[in-house]
mmCIF file of C-alpha atoms and ligand atoms in Angstrom:
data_model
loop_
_atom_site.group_PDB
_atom_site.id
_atom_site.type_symbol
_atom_site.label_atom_id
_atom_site.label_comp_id
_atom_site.label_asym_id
_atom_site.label_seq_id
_atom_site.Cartn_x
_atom_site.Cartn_y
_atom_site.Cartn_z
ATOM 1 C CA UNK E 1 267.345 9.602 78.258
ATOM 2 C CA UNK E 2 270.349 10.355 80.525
ATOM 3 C CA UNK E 3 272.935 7.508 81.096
ATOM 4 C CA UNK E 4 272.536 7.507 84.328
ATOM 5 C CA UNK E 5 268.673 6.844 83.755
ATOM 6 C CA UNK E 6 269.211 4.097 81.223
ATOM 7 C CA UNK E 7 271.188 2.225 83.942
ATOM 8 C CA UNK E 8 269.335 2.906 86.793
ATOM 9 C CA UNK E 9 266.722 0.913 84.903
ATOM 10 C CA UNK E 10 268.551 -2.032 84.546
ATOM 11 C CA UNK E 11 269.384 -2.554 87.791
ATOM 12 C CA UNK E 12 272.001 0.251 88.922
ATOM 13 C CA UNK E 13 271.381 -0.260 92.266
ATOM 14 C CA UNK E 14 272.754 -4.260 92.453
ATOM 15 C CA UNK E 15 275.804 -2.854 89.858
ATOM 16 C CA UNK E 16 276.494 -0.389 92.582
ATOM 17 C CA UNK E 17 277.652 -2.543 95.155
ATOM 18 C CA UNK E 18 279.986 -4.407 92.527
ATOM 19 C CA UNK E 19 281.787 -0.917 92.627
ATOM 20 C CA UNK E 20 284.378 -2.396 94.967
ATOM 21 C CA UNK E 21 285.058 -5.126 93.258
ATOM 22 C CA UNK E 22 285.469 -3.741 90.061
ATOM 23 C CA UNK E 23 288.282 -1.191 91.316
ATOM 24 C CA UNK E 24 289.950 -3.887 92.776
ATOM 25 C CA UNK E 25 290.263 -5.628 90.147
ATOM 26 C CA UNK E 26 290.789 -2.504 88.451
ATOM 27 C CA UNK E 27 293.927 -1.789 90.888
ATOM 28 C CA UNK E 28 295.158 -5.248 91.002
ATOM 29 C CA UNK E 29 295.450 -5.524 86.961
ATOM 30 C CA UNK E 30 297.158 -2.059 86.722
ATOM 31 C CA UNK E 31 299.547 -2.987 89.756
ATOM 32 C CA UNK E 32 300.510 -6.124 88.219
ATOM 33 C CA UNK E 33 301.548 -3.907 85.002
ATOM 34 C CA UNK E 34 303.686 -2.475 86.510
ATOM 35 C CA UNK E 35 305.512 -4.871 88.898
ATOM 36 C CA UNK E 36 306.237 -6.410 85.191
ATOM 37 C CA UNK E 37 307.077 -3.660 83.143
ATOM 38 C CA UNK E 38 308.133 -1.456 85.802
ATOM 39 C CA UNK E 39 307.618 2.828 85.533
ATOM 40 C CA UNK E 40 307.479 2.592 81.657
ATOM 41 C CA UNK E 41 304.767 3.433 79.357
ATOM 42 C CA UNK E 42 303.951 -0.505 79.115
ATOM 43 C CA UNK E 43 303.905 -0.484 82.888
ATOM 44 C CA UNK E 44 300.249 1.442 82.272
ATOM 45 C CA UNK E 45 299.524 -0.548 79.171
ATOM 46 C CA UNK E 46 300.374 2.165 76.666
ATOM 47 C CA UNK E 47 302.110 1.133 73.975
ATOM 48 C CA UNK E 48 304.920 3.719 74.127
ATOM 49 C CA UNK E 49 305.668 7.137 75.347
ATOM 50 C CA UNK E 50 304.592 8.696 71.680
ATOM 51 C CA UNK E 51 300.986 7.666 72.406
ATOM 52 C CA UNK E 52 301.093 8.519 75.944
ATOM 53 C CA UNK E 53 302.383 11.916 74.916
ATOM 54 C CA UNK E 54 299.508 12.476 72.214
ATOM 55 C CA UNK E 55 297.116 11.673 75.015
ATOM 56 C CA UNK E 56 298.571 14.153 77.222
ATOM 57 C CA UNK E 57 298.530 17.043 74.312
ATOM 58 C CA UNK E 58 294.585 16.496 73.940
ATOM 59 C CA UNK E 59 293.685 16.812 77.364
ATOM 60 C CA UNK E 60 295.664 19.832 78.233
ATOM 61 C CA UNK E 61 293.897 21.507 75.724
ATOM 62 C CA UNK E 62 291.200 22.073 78.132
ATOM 63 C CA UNK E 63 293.899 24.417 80.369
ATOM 64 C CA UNK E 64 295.406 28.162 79.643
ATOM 65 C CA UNK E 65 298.918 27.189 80.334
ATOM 66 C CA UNK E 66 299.171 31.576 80.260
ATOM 67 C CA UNK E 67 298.054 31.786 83.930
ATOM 68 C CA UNK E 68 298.779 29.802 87.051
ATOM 69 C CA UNK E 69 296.558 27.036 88.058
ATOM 70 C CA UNK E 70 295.713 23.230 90.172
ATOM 71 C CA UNK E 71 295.418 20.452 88.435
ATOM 72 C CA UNK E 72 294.256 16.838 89.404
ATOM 73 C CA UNK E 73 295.571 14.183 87.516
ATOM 74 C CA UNK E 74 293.238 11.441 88.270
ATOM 75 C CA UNK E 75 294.625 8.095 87.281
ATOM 76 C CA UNK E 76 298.028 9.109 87.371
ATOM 77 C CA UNK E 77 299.999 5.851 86.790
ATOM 78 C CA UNK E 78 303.868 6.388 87.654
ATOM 79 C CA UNK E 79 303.460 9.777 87.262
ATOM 80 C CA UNK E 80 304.381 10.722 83.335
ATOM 81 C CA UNK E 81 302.477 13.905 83.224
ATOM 82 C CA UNK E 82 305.014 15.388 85.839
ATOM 83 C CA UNK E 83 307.427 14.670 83.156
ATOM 84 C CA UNK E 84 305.576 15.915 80.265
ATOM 85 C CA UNK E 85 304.888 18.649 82.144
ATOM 86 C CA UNK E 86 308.328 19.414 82.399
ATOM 87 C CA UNK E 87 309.371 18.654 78.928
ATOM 88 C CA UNK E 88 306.492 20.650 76.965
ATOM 89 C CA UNK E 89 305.934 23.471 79.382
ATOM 90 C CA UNK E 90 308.320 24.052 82.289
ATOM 91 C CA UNK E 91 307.536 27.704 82.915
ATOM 92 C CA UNK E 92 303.889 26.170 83.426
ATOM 93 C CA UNK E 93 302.618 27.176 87.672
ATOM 94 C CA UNK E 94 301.315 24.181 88.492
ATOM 95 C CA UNK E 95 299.725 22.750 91.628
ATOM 96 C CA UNK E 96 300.017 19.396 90.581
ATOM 97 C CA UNK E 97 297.856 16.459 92.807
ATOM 98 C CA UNK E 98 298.478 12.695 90.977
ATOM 99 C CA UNK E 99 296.274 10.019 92.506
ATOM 100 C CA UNK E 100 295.778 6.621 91.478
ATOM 101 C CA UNK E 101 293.967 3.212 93.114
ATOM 102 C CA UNK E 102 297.363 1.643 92.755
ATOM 103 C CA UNK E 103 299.833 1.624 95.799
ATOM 104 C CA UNK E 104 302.330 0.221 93.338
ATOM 105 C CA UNK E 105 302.093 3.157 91.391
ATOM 106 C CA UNK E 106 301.743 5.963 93.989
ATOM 107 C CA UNK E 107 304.871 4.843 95.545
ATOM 108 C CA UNK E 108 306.741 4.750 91.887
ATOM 109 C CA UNK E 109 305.569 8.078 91.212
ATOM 110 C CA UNK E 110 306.698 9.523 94.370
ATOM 111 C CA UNK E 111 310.228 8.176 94.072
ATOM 112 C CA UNK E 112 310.661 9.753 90.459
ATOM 113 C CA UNK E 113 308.528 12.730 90.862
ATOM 114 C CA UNK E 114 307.505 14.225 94.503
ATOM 115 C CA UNK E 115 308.304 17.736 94.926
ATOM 116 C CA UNK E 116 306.804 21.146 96.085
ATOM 117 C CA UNK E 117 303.732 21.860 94.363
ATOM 118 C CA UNK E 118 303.947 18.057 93.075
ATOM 119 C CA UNK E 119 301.766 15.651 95.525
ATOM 120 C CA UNK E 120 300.541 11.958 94.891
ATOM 121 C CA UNK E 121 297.624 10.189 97.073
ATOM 122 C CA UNK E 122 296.376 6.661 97.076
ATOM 123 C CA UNK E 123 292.559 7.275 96.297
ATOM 124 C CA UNK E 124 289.350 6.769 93.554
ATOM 125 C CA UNK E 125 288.981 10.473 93.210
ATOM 126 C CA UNK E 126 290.003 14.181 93.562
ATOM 127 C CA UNK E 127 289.574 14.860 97.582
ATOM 128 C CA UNK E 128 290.345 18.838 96.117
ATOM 129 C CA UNK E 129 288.594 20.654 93.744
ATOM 130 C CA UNK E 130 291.311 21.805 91.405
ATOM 131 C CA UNK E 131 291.461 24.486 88.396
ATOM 132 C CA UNK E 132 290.968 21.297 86.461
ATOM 133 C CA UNK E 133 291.291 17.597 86.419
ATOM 134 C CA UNK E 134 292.568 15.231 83.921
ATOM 135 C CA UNK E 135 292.454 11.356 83.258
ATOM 136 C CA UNK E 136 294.097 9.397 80.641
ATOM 137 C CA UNK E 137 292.965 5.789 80.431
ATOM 138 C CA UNK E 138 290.861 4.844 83.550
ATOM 139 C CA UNK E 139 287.581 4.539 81.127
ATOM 140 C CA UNK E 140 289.419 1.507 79.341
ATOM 141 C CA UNK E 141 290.280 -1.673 81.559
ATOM 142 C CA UNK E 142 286.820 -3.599 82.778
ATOM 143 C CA UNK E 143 287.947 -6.733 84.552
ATOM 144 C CA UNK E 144 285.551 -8.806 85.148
ATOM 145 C CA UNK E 145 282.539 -5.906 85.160
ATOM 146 C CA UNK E 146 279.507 -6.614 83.244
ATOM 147 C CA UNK E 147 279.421 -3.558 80.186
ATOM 148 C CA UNK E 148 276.185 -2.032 81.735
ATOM 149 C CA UNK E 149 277.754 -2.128 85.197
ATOM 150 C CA UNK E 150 280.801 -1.037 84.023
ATOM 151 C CA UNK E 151 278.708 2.087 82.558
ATOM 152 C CA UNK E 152 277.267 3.002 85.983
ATOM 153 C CA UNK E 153 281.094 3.076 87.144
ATOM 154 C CA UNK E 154 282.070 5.430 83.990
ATOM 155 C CA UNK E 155 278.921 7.872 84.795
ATOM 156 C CA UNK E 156 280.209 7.444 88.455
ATOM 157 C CA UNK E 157 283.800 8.638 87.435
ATOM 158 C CA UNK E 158 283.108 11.189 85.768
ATOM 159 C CA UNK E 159 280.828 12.961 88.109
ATOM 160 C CA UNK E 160 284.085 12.162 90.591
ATOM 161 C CA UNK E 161 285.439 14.550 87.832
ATOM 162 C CA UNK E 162 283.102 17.385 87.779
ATOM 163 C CA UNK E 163 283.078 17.659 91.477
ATOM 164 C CA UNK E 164 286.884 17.900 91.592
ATOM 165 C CA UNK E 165 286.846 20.509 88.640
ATOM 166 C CA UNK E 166 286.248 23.926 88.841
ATOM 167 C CA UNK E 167 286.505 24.998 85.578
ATOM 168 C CA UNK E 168 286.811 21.683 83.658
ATOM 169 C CA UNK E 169 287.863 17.952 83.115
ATOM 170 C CA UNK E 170 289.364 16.101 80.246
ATOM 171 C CA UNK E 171 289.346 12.663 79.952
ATOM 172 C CA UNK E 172 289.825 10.265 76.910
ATOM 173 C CA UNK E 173 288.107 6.603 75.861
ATOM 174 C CA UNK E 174 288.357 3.989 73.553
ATOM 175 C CA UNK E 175 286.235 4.162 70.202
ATOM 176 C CA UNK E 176 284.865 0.821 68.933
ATOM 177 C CA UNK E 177 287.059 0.632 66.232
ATOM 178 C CA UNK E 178 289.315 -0.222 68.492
ATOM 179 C CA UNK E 179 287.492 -3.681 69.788
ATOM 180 C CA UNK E 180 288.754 -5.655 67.613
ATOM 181 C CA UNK E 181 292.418 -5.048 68.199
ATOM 182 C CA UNK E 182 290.904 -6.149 71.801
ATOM 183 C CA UNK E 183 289.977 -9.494 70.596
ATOM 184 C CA UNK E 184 292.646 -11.385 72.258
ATOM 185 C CA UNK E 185 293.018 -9.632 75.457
ATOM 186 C CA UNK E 186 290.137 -11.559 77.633
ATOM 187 C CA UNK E 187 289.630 -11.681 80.400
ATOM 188 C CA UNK E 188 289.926 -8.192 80.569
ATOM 189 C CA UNK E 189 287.560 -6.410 79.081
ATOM 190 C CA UNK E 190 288.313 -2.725 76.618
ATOM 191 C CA UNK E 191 285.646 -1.080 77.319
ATOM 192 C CA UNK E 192 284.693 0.662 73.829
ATOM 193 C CA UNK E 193 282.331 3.073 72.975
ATOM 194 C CA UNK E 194 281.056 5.831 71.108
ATOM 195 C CA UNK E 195 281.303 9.702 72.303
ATOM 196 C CA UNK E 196 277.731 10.376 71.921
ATOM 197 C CA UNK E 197 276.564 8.906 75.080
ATOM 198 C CA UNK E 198 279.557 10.728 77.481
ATOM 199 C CA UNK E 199 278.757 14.151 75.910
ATOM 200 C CA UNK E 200 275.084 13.540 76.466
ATOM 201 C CA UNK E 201 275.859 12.349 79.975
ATOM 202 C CA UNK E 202 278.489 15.448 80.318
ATOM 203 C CA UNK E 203 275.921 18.229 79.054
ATOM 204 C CA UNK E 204 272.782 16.910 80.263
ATOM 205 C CA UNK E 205 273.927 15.464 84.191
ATOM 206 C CA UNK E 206 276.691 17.072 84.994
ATOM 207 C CA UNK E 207 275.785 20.986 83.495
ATOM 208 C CA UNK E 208 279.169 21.173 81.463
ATOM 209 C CA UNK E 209 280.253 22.396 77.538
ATOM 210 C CA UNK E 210 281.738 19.340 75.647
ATOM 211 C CA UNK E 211 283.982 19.665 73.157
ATOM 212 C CA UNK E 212 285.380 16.401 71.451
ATOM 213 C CA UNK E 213 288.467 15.956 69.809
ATOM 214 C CA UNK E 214 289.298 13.127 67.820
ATOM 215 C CA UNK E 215 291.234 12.420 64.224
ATOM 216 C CA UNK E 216 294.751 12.656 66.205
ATOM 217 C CA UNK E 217 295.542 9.040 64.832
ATOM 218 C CA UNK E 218 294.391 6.688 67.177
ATOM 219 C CA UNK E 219 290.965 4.628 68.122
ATOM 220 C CA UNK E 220 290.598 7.087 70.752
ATOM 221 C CA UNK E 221 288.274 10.321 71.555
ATOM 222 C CA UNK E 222 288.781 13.226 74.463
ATOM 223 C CA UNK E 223 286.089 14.811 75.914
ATOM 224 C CA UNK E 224 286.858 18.421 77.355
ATOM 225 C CA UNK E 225 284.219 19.582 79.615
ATOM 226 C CA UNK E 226 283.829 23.326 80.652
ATOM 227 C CA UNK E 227 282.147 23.928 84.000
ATOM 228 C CA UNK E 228 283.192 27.205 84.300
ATOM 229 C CA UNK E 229 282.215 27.193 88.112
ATOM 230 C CA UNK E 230 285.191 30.366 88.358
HETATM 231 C C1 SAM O 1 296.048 3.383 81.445
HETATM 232 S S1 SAM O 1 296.807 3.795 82.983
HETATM 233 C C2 SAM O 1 297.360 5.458 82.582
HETATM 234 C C3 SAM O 1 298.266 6.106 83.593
HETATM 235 C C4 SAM O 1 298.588 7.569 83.304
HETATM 236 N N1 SAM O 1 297.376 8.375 83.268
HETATM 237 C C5 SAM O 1 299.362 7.714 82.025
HETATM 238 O O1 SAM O 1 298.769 8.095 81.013
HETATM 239 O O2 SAM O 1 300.563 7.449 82.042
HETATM 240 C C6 SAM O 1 295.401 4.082 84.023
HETATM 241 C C7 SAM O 1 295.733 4.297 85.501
HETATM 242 O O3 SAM O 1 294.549 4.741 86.130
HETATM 243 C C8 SAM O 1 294.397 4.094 87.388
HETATM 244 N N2 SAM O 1 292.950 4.121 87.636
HETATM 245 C C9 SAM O 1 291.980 3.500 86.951
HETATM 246 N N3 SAM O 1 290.772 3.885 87.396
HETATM 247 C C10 SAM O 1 290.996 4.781 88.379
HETATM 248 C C11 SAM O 1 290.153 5.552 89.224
HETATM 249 N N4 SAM O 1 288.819 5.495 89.144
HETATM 250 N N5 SAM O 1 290.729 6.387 90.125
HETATM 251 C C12 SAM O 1 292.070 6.470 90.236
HETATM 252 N N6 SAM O 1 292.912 5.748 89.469
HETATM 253 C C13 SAM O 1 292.385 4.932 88.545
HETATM 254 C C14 SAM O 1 295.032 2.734 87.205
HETATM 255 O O4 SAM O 1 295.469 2.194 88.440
HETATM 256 C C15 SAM O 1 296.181 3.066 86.250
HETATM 257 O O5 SAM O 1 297.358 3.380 86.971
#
């Protein structure tokens, strides 16, 4: 059974309406982050720019760096890909678009990072379809979302993802080894999980080739999904 069919038989529907409310709360945790720690790995809850690097290395796998291409970074924080970007491959054409559900953010990345060909928007979603999107840690942070309706939101994202993909997404989560690290971080909520259920969801709903990388020495997995729609 797809997860989208699991859920819609637990009440979906009612969890769909909490949608708003969940990315507020989503926004308002991630905007408080960073009005403390400012535009610093912390400032997106990483624990520091080696991690956030590693992240970035798995889920540009999913893009041939030998031709030019758009990319969506969905979830974009302050904007750190622009500088990885520029640090690890700087001949790289790239039609970057950064958006993020955080005003706080948006307007931290534009100060550091705005440029031709390098655009940030306020939004939930990819309002382009791009070569390919990416997103690095939206999966993780449930505040005050029950886990099944935080599931309908995940499935929700990540079809965001496939229709703002053309010929794939990457995106990474949080294994459940990782939960009890989590144990004193209430009330918000790590959501945890195991990869079998995305790839299902990936293959099965949304028509795309998973591959999954993990073993890159964290409690973390990436999905990269082909769509190969050009
Ligand atoms: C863990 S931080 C990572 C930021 C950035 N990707 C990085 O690695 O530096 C996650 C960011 O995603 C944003 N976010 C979470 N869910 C989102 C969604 N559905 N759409 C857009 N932004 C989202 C949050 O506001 C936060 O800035």
């Amino acid at each position: 059974m797809s997860i989208a069919a699991e859920t819609a038989g637990s009440g979906a529907e009612g969890d769909r309406a909490r949608f708003s409310d969940l990315y507020a709360n989503v926004e308002s945790y991630y905007s408080a982050r960073v009005a403390k720690h400012g535009a610093t790995p912390r400032g997106v809850d990483w624990s520091c720019q080696a991690t956030q690097d590693l992240r970035f290395v798995q889920l540009l796998k999913l893009c041939d760096f030998s031709a030019p291409f758009s990319l969506n970074d969905i979830g974009c924080g302050y904007g750190a890909l622009c500088a990885y970007l520029a640090r690890r491959h700087p001949q790289a054409a790239i039609d970057y678009l950064g958006i993020d559900l955080s005003l706080a953010m948006i307007s931290r990345a534009r100060r550091r990072f705005s440029a031709p060909g390098r655009r940030f928007k306020v939004g939930k979603a990819g309002p382009r379809r791009a070569t390919y999107s990416v997103a690095s840690g939206i999966m993780n942070v449930n505040v005050g979302g029950s886990r099944a309706s935080w599931e309908v939101l995940v499935a929700e994202m990540l079809a965001d993802l496939r229709r703002a993909s053309l010929r794939g997404f990457s995106v990474n989560f949080v294994t459940e080894a990782a939960a009890a690290a989590d144990a004193n971080a209430a009330p918000v909520q790590l959501y945890c999980t195991s990869p079998e259920p995305w790839i299902r969801y990936c293959e099965r709903d949304l028509g795309c080739a998973v591959e999954m990388i993990d073993g890159y020495g964290m409690n973390e997995f990436t999905l990269l999904a082909r769509c190969g729609d050009c």
